[in-house]
Short mmCIF file of C-alpha atoms and ligand atoms in Angstrom, two decimals:
data_model
loop_
_atom_site.label_atom_id
_atom_site.label_comp_id
_atom_site.label_asym_id
_atom_site.label_seq_id
_atom_site.Cartn_x
_atom_site.Cartn_y
_atom_site.Cartn_z
CA UNK A 77 0.00 0.00 0.00
CA UNK A 78 1.52 3.35 -1.03
CA UNK A 79 1.73 5.84 1.81
CA UNK A 80 0.68 9.44 1.18
CA UNK A 81 3.50 11.84 0.38
CA UNK A 82 3.81 13.76 3.59
CA UNK A 83 6.21 16.45 4.71
CA UNK A 84 7.21 16.88 8.34
CA UNK A 85 9.67 19.34 9.81
CA UNK A 86 10.39 20.94 13.15
CA UNK A 87 12.00 24.06 14.58
CA UNK A 88 13.18 24.46 18.17
CA UNK A 89 11.81 27.27 20.28
CA UNK A 90 15.11 28.35 21.75
CA UNK A 91 16.23 31.94 21.41
CA UNK A 92 15.58 34.01 18.34
CA UNK A 93 14.97 32.56 14.92
CA UNK A 94 17.58 33.83 12.48
CA UNK A 95 18.13 34.19 8.76
CA UNK A 96 19.61 30.66 8.59
CA UNK A 97 16.41 29.15 9.98
CA UNK A 98 14.37 31.31 7.65
CA UNK A 99 16.26 30.69 4.40
CA UNK A 100 17.40 27.13 5.15
CA UNK A 101 14.10 25.84 6.47
CA UNK A 102 11.04 28.08 6.77
CA UNK A 103 11.03 29.37 3.16
CA UNK A 104 11.24 25.73 2.03
CA UNK A 105 8.31 24.85 4.30
CA UNK A 106 6.27 27.56 2.61
CA UNK A 107 7.11 26.35 -0.91
CA UNK A 108 6.28 22.71 -0.18
CA UNK A 109 2.72 23.55 0.84
CA UNK A 110 1.57 23.36 -2.78
CA UNK A 111 2.91 19.86 -3.41
CA UNK A 112 2.52 17.92 -0.14
CA UNK A 113 0.43 17.51 2.97
CA UNK A 114 2.63 19.30 5.47
CA UNK A 115 3.05 19.06 9.22
CA UNK A 116 5.16 21.78 10.84
CA UNK A 117 6.02 21.40 14.48
CA UNK A 118 7.48 23.63 17.17
CA UNK A 119 9.65 21.09 18.97
CA UNK A 120 9.41 22.21 22.57
CA UNK A 121 10.47 18.81 23.97
CA UNK A 122 13.75 19.16 22.09
CA UNK A 123 14.24 22.65 23.51
CA UNK A 124 14.45 21.34 27.09
CA UNK A 125 17.37 18.99 26.33
CA UNK A 126 19.84 21.82 27.04
CA UNK A 127 20.27 23.46 30.47
CA UNK A 128 17.36 25.48 31.78
CA UNK A 129 19.41 28.66 31.67
CA UNK A 130 19.78 28.17 27.91
CA UNK A 131 16.15 27.54 27.02
CA UNK A 132 14.97 30.34 29.25
CA UNK A 133 12.66 28.64 31.77
CA UNK A 134 8.90 28.13 31.63
CA UNK A 135 7.85 31.65 30.59
CA UNK A 136 10.68 31.90 28.09
CA UNK A 137 9.67 28.56 26.56
CA UNK A 138 6.02 29.52 26.23
CA UNK A 139 6.95 32.81 24.57
CA UNK A 140 9.49 31.19 22.25
CA UNK A 141 6.98 28.50 21.25
CA UNK A 142 4.44 31.16 20.31
CA UNK A 143 7.12 33.15 18.54
CA UNK A 144 8.17 30.28 16.29
CA UNK A 145 4.49 29.68 15.51
CA UNK A 146 4.09 33.36 14.68
CA UNK A 147 7.18 33.19 12.43
CA UNK A 148 5.72 30.18 10.57
CA UNK A 149 2.44 31.95 9.94
CA UNK A 150 3.96 35.37 9.19
CA UNK A 151 6.26 33.70 6.63
CA UNK A 152 3.29 32.20 4.78
CA UNK A 153 2.56 28.81 6.33
CA UNK A 154 -1.19 28.26 6.27
CA UNK A 155 -2.34 26.51 9.46
CA UNK A 156 -5.76 25.82 7.94
CA UNK A 157 -4.51 23.90 4.90
CA UNK A 158 -1.65 22.27 6.76
CA UNK A 159 -0.90 21.33 10.36
CA UNK A 160 1.00 23.59 12.78
CA UNK A 161 1.35 22.57 16.44
CA UNK A 162 3.80 22.18 19.30
CA UNK A 163 5.31 18.78 19.89
CA UNK A 164 4.48 18.32 23.59
CA UNK A 165 0.73 18.46 22.89
CA UNK A 166 0.91 15.19 20.98
CA UNK A 167 2.12 12.59 23.46
CA UNK A 168 2.69 10.02 20.70
CA UNK A 169 6.02 11.69 19.86
CA UNK A 170 7.45 10.85 23.27
CA UNK A 171 5.77 7.44 23.23
CA UNK A 172 7.34 6.42 19.94
CA UNK A 173 10.66 7.95 21.01
CA UNK A 174 10.76 5.42 23.86
CA UNK A 175 10.35 2.55 21.42
CA UNK A 176 13.14 4.08 19.32
CA UNK A 177 15.34 4.36 22.42
CA UNK A 178 15.16 0.58 22.36
CA UNK A 179 15.83 0.31 18.61
CA UNK A 180 18.70 2.79 18.15
CA UNK A 181 22.15 1.69 19.32
CA UNK A 182 24.41 3.57 21.71
CA UNK A 183 27.14 3.52 19.09
CA UNK A 184 24.95 5.27 16.54
CA UNK A 185 24.10 8.08 18.92
CA UNK A 186 27.69 8.45 20.07
CA UNK A 187 28.65 9.41 16.53
CA UNK A 188 26.25 12.36 16.32
CA UNK A 189 28.31 15.48 15.78
CA UNK A 190 25.59 17.77 17.13
CA UNK A 191 25.65 15.95 20.47
CA UNK A 192 29.43 16.28 20.61
CA UNK A 193 29.23 19.99 19.82
CA UNK A 194 26.41 20.73 22.25
CA UNK A 195 27.70 18.59 25.09
CA UNK A 196 31.19 20.04 24.63
CA UNK A 197 33.91 18.88 26.98
CA UNK A 198 31.54 18.33 29.91
CA UNK A 199 29.84 15.25 28.45
CA UNK A 200 29.16 13.69 31.84
CA UNK A 201 26.99 16.64 32.65
CA UNK A 202 24.91 16.61 29.43
CA UNK A 203 21.27 15.55 29.84
CA UNK A 204 20.25 12.07 28.76
CA UNK A 205 17.66 13.88 26.63
CA UNK A 206 20.41 15.61 24.67
CA UNK A 207 21.99 12.24 23.91
CA UNK A 208 18.66 10.66 22.89
CA UNK A 209 17.61 13.80 20.97
CA UNK A 210 17.91 12.15 17.52
CA UNK A 211 15.57 9.33 18.60
CA UNK A 212 12.87 11.85 19.47
CA UNK A 213 13.53 13.55 16.16
CA UNK A 214 13.08 10.23 14.32
CA UNK A 215 9.85 9.71 16.27
CA UNK A 216 8.61 13.19 15.27
CA UNK A 217 8.92 12.25 11.63
CA UNK A 218 7.95 8.59 11.73
CA UNK A 219 4.92 8.88 13.99
CA UNK A 220 3.33 10.47 10.89
CA UNK A 221 5.17 8.09 8.55
CA UNK A 222 6.35 11.26 6.80
CA UNK A 223 8.14 10.72 3.49
CA UNK A 224 9.99 14.03 3.08
CA UNK A 225 11.76 16.30 5.55
CA UNK A 226 12.97 19.78 4.57
CA UNK A 227 15.91 20.91 6.73
CA UNK A 228 19.19 22.79 6.58
CA UNK A 229 22.46 20.96 6.02
CA UNK A 230 23.20 20.68 9.76
CA UNK A 231 20.36 18.17 10.25
CA UNK A 232 21.56 15.72 7.60
CA UNK A 233 23.21 13.32 10.03
CA UNK A 234 20.09 13.21 12.21
CA UNK A 235 17.96 12.34 9.19
CA UNK A 236 20.33 9.54 8.24
CA UNK A 237 19.87 8.20 11.75
CA UNK A 238 16.08 8.39 11.35
CA UNK A 239 16.43 6.23 8.23
CA UNK A 240 18.63 3.76 10.12
CA UNK A 241 16.06 3.54 12.90
CA UNK A 242 13.22 3.01 10.41
CA UNK A 243 15.21 0.33 8.59
CA UNK A 244 16.13 -1.50 11.80
CA UNK A 245 12.54 -1.43 13.07
CA UNK A 246 11.27 -2.71 9.69
CA UNK A 247 13.91 -5.45 9.77
CA UNK A 248 13.64 -6.52 13.41
CA UNK A 249 9.85 -6.69 13.33
CA UNK A 250 9.47 -7.83 9.70
CA UNK A 251 7.34 -10.87 10.54
CA UNK A 252 5.05 -8.98 12.86
CA UNK A 253 4.73 -6.10 10.39
CA UNK A 254 3.56 -8.55 7.73
CA UNK A 255 1.30 -10.42 10.17
CA UNK A 256 -0.36 -7.14 11.11
CA UNK A 257 -1.14 -6.45 7.47
CA UNK A 258 1.44 -3.74 6.78
CA UNK A 259 3.34 -5.59 4.06
CA UNK A 260 7.12 -5.46 3.98
CA UNK A 261 7.81 -2.23 5.80
CA UNK A 262 5.94 -0.13 8.32
CA UNK A 263 8.08 2.99 8.34
CA UNK A 264 9.17 4.81 5.17
CA UNK A 265 12.85 5.64 4.66
CA UNK A 266 12.35 9.36 4.81
CA UNK A 267 13.97 11.56 2.16
CA UNK A 268 15.77 14.66 3.38
CA UNK A 269 15.06 17.76 1.29
CA UNK A 270 18.20 19.85 1.58
CA UNK A 271 18.02 22.14 -1.41
CA UNK A 272 18.43 25.75 -2.48
CA UNK A 273 21.22 28.31 -2.16
CA UNK A 274 20.98 28.67 1.62
CA UNK A 275 21.15 25.20 3.16
CA UNK A 276 24.04 26.40 5.31
CA UNK A 277 23.96 30.11 6.10
CA UNK A 278 27.17 31.13 7.85
CA UNK A 279 27.94 33.56 10.66
CA UNK A 280 28.36 37.21 9.62
CA UNK A 281 31.46 37.38 11.84
CA UNK A 282 33.18 34.21 10.63
CA UNK A 283 32.32 32.61 7.31
CA UNK A 284 33.57 29.21 8.46
CA UNK A 285 31.03 28.95 11.29
CA UNK A 286 27.32 28.28 10.88
CA UNK A 287 24.90 31.10 11.72
CA UNK A 288 23.46 29.94 15.01
CA UNK A 289 21.18 30.92 17.87
CA UNK A 290 23.85 29.99 20.36
CA UNK A 291 26.64 32.26 19.04
CA UNK A 292 27.51 34.72 21.80
CA UNK A 293 27.74 37.61 19.34
CA UNK A 294 24.40 38.97 18.15
CA UNK A 295 26.32 40.51 15.22
CA UNK A 296 26.90 37.00 13.89
CA UNK A 297 23.27 36.63 12.85
CA UNK A 298 20.22 38.47 11.52
CA UNK A 299 17.26 37.70 13.77
CA UNK A 300 13.73 37.62 12.39
CA UNK A 301 12.87 40.14 15.11
CA UNK A 302 15.61 42.64 14.09
CA UNK A 303 14.37 46.00 12.85
CA UNK A 304 15.57 47.62 9.62
CA UNK A 305 18.31 49.67 11.31
CA UNK A 306 19.71 46.64 13.10
CA UNK A 307 19.70 44.59 9.89
CA UNK A 308 21.55 47.40 8.09
CA UNK A 309 24.10 47.75 10.88
CA UNK A 310 24.78 44.03 11.08
CA UNK A 311 25.32 43.67 7.32
CA UNK A 312 27.54 46.79 7.21
CA UNK A 313 29.65 45.33 9.98
CA UNK A 314 29.65 41.85 8.44
CA UNK A 315 33.14 40.56 7.89
CA UNK A 316 34.44 40.49 4.31
CA UNK A 317 37.86 40.06 2.75
CA UNK A 318 39.82 42.83 1.02
CA UNK A 319 39.12 41.64 -2.54
CA UNK A 320 36.15 43.00 -4.51
CA UNK A 321 33.31 40.66 -5.49
CA UNK A 322 34.38 38.57 -8.50
CA UNK A 323 32.53 38.30 -11.80
CA UNK A 324 32.26 34.49 -11.65
CA UNK A 325 31.59 31.75 -9.09
CA UNK A 326 35.16 30.41 -9.34
CA UNK A 327 36.33 33.69 -7.85
CA UNK A 328 34.45 32.87 -4.63
CA UNK A 329 36.58 29.80 -3.88
CA UNK A 330 38.24 30.02 -0.44
CA UNK A 331 36.35 33.21 0.30
CA UNK A 332 33.78 32.00 2.87
CA UNK A 333 32.46 35.42 3.91
CA UNK A 334 31.99 36.61 0.33
CA UNK A 335 30.32 33.32 -0.67
CA UNK A 336 28.01 33.54 2.30
CA UNK A 337 26.81 37.08 1.55
CA UNK A 338 26.29 36.27 -2.12
CA UNK A 339 24.38 33.10 -1.16
CA UNK A 340 22.18 35.05 1.23
CA UNK A 341 21.39 37.63 -1.42
CA UNK A 342 20.66 34.93 -4.01
CA UNK A 343 18.31 33.17 -1.59
CA UNK A 344 16.54 36.38 -0.58
CA UNK A 345 15.93 37.45 -4.15
CA UNK A 346 15.46 34.05 -5.80
CA UNK A 347 18.32 34.76 -8.20
CA UNK A 348 21.19 32.50 -9.23
CA UNK A 349 24.72 33.15 -7.95
CA UNK A 350 25.92 33.74 -11.54
CA UNK A 351 23.29 36.33 -12.04
CA UNK A 352 24.13 38.09 -8.76
CA UNK A 353 27.85 38.22 -9.56
CA UNK A 354 27.22 39.41 -13.10
CA UNK A 355 25.38 42.40 -11.72
CA UNK A 356 27.26 43.19 -8.52
CA UNK A 357 30.90 42.29 -9.04
CA UNK A 358 33.04 45.09 -7.65
CA UNK A 359 33.31 46.78 -4.28
CA UNK A 360 31.56 45.21 -1.29
CA UNK A 361 30.13 48.51 -0.12
CA UNK A 362 27.77 48.72 -3.12
CA UNK A 363 26.75 45.06 -2.78
CA UNK A 364 26.10 45.40 0.93
CA UNK A 365 23.64 48.21 0.27
CA UNK A 366 21.52 46.06 -2.06
CA UNK A 367 21.83 43.17 0.35
CA UNK A 368 20.44 45.31 3.16
CA UNK A 369 17.58 46.43 0.91
CA UNK A 370 16.73 42.86 -0.05
CA UNK A 371 16.83 41.66 3.55
CA UNK A 372 14.79 44.53 4.90
CA UNK A 373 12.13 44.26 2.21
CA UNK A 374 11.80 40.52 2.85
CA UNK A 375 11.98 40.53 6.64
CA UNK A 376 10.16 43.75 7.61
CA UNK A 377 6.66 42.54 6.71
CA UNK A 378 7.35 39.23 8.48
CA UNK A 379 8.61 41.07 11.52
CA UNK A 380 5.52 43.31 11.60
CA UNK A 381 3.15 40.37 11.17
CA UNK A 382 4.94 38.42 13.91
CA UNK A 383 4.48 41.34 16.28
CA UNK A 384 0.80 41.56 15.40
CA UNK A 385 0.31 37.83 15.99
CA UNK A 386 2.27 37.92 19.25
CA UNK A 387 -0.08 40.60 20.57
CA UNK A 388 -2.82 37.94 20.56
CA UNK A 389 -1.25 34.94 22.26
CA UNK A 390 -4.63 33.26 22.82
CA UNK A 391 -5.14 33.02 19.10
CA UNK A 392 -1.74 31.44 18.64
CA UNK A 393 -2.54 28.95 21.38
CA UNK A 394 -5.84 28.14 19.67
CA UNK A 395 -4.03 27.44 16.39
CA UNK A 396 -1.58 25.14 18.18
CA UNK A 397 -4.33 23.24 19.98
CA UNK A 398 -6.32 22.71 16.81
CA UNK A 399 -3.15 21.65 14.99
CA UNK A 400 -2.32 19.23 17.80
CA UNK A 401 -5.76 17.60 17.53
CA UNK A 402 -5.33 17.12 13.79
CA UNK A 403 -1.79 15.84 14.25
CA UNK A 404 -2.89 13.38 16.90
CA UNK A 405 -5.60 12.02 14.62
CA UNK A 406 -2.76 10.82 12.35
CA UNK A 407 -0.26 9.89 15.05
CA UNK A 408 -2.56 7.81 17.29
CA UNK A 409 -3.45 5.06 14.78
CA UNK A 410 0.21 4.84 13.77
CA UNK A 411 1.26 4.50 17.39
CA UNK A 412 -1.41 1.85 17.96
CA UNK A 413 -0.04 -0.05 14.98
CA UNK A 414 3.48 0.17 16.46
CA UNK A 415 2.15 -1.25 19.73
CA UNK A 416 0.55 -4.16 17.89
CA UNK A 417 3.72 -4.79 15.91
CA UNK A 418 5.94 -4.73 19.02
CA UNK A 419 3.51 -6.70 21.21
CA UNK A 420 2.44 -4.01 23.66
CA UNK A 421 -1.11 -4.79 24.76
CA UNK A 422 -3.45 -1.86 24.39
CA UNK A 423 -6.97 -0.85 25.15
P1 LIG B 691 16.79 23.99 14.61
O1 LIG B 691 15.67 24.48 15.47
O2 LIG B 691 18.18 24.12 15.10
O3 LIG B 691 16.73 24.68 13.21
C1 LIG B 691 15.51 24.75 12.46
C2 LIG B 691 15.83 24.59 10.98
O4 LIG B 691 16.73 25.61 10.56
C3 LIG B 691 17.83 25.02 9.88
N1 LIG B 691 19.03 25.84 10.13
C4 LIG B 691 19.79 26.36 9.16
N2 LIG B 691 19.70 26.31 7.82
C5 LIG B 691 20.65 26.97 7.12
N3 LIG B 691 21.66 27.67 7.70
C6 LIG B 691 21.80 27.74 9.04
N4 LIG B 691 22.78 28.44 9.59
C7 LIG B 691 20.82 27.07 9.84
N5 LIG B 691 20.64 26.93 11.18
C8 LIG B 691 19.54 26.17 11.33
C9 LIG B 691 17.96 23.64 10.49
O5 LIG B 691 18.66 22.76 9.64
C10 LIG B 691 16.52 23.26 10.67
O6 LIG B 691 15.99 22.72 9.47
N6 LIG B 691 16.68 19.06 15.31
C11 LIG B 691 16.05 20.13 14.60
C12 LIG B 691 14.58 20.27 14.91
C13 LIG B 691 13.76 19.04 14.69
C14 LIG B 691 13.41 18.47 13.44
C15 LIG B 691 12.62 17.33 13.77
C16 LIG B 691 13.67 18.80 12.13
C17 LIG B 691 13.23 18.26 15.68
N7 LIG B 691 12.53 17.24 15.11
C18 LIG B 691 12.10 16.50 12.77
C19 LIG B 691 13.14 17.99 11.13
C20 LIG B 691 12.37 16.85 11.45
C21 LIG B 691 16.73 21.44 15.03
O7 LIG B 691 17.31 21.54 16.07
O8 LIG B 691 16.50 22.47 14.20
#
């Protein structure tokens, strides 16, 4: 039986969303709405895997969850046509994650570079949740048996793990899967969708580091909540090298800051890199001005709409609750099927 083509993706409510999240993920989410049934999730259970001081405590988490929801909607995600909700309202995510804790191997998780980066040197002190994070992420996707997952480049390894988990579950329970009428495989091997010119937006201070919420310098990123003056200031201060912009892509080799700014501009305007260089080769100062214009004209309306939505938190909460009900209507039967396959008695 062919499964429906379904997109799932998630964004953590920790700190401010930035241009990397927007160009690498959220703009893709918006585009995919015309071709797939989409489920977009604010992954609040993932947010609490890091220390409380980092995720901001209960009030901070509630606000950040609403803010990511507002960013989704302000960017053009339609919560009527598709599903938007926060992860913790659908208990099946955590339920399936437990089953996956028993499918995934310690060795697989130990190889996750994001865990190594986030845990840093003090591994002993990292939460167990941080270690098992990719299992919950696999559960997010597979509890809907989603077939496609749009993400930025940094999530690639986690999606490979989700495929490994799906494959091992399908293999280990093959007989039971068939006996329960699901044919040869219960979970799909989900396809990552990592496409476009901005799958890895880099820091404005160091073109070799990813733009990230956790960078201590706010000048390293453009936040979706930044106003026009702040955006302009951050791009003007953005690090570049002494050479002018080249006329061709080859001239960007080994120039991470220049490549990053050109990639950002291409993504913001929907133009190809060739096209951008053909028009703007020459001094950075001129290019930075058009870059600021492009960023401000794209982000200002989103910023304004986010503020409007955030002024009515009850409405955001209503959207999340309705989304959670619709999400659960898909997740529950899948979770029941997993219970039957594994041999967990149920009501
Ligand atoms: P998160 O919240 O860190 O990031 C959300 C999305 O933004 C992308 N992204 C970037 N893209 C380009 N350049 C950057 N500098 C950049 N920084 C972040 C991320 O790749 C991501 O697509 N583990 C996930 C959340 C998650 C999830 C899932 C994703 C939980 N469950 C299931 C997909 C499917 C995360 O921490 O994303």
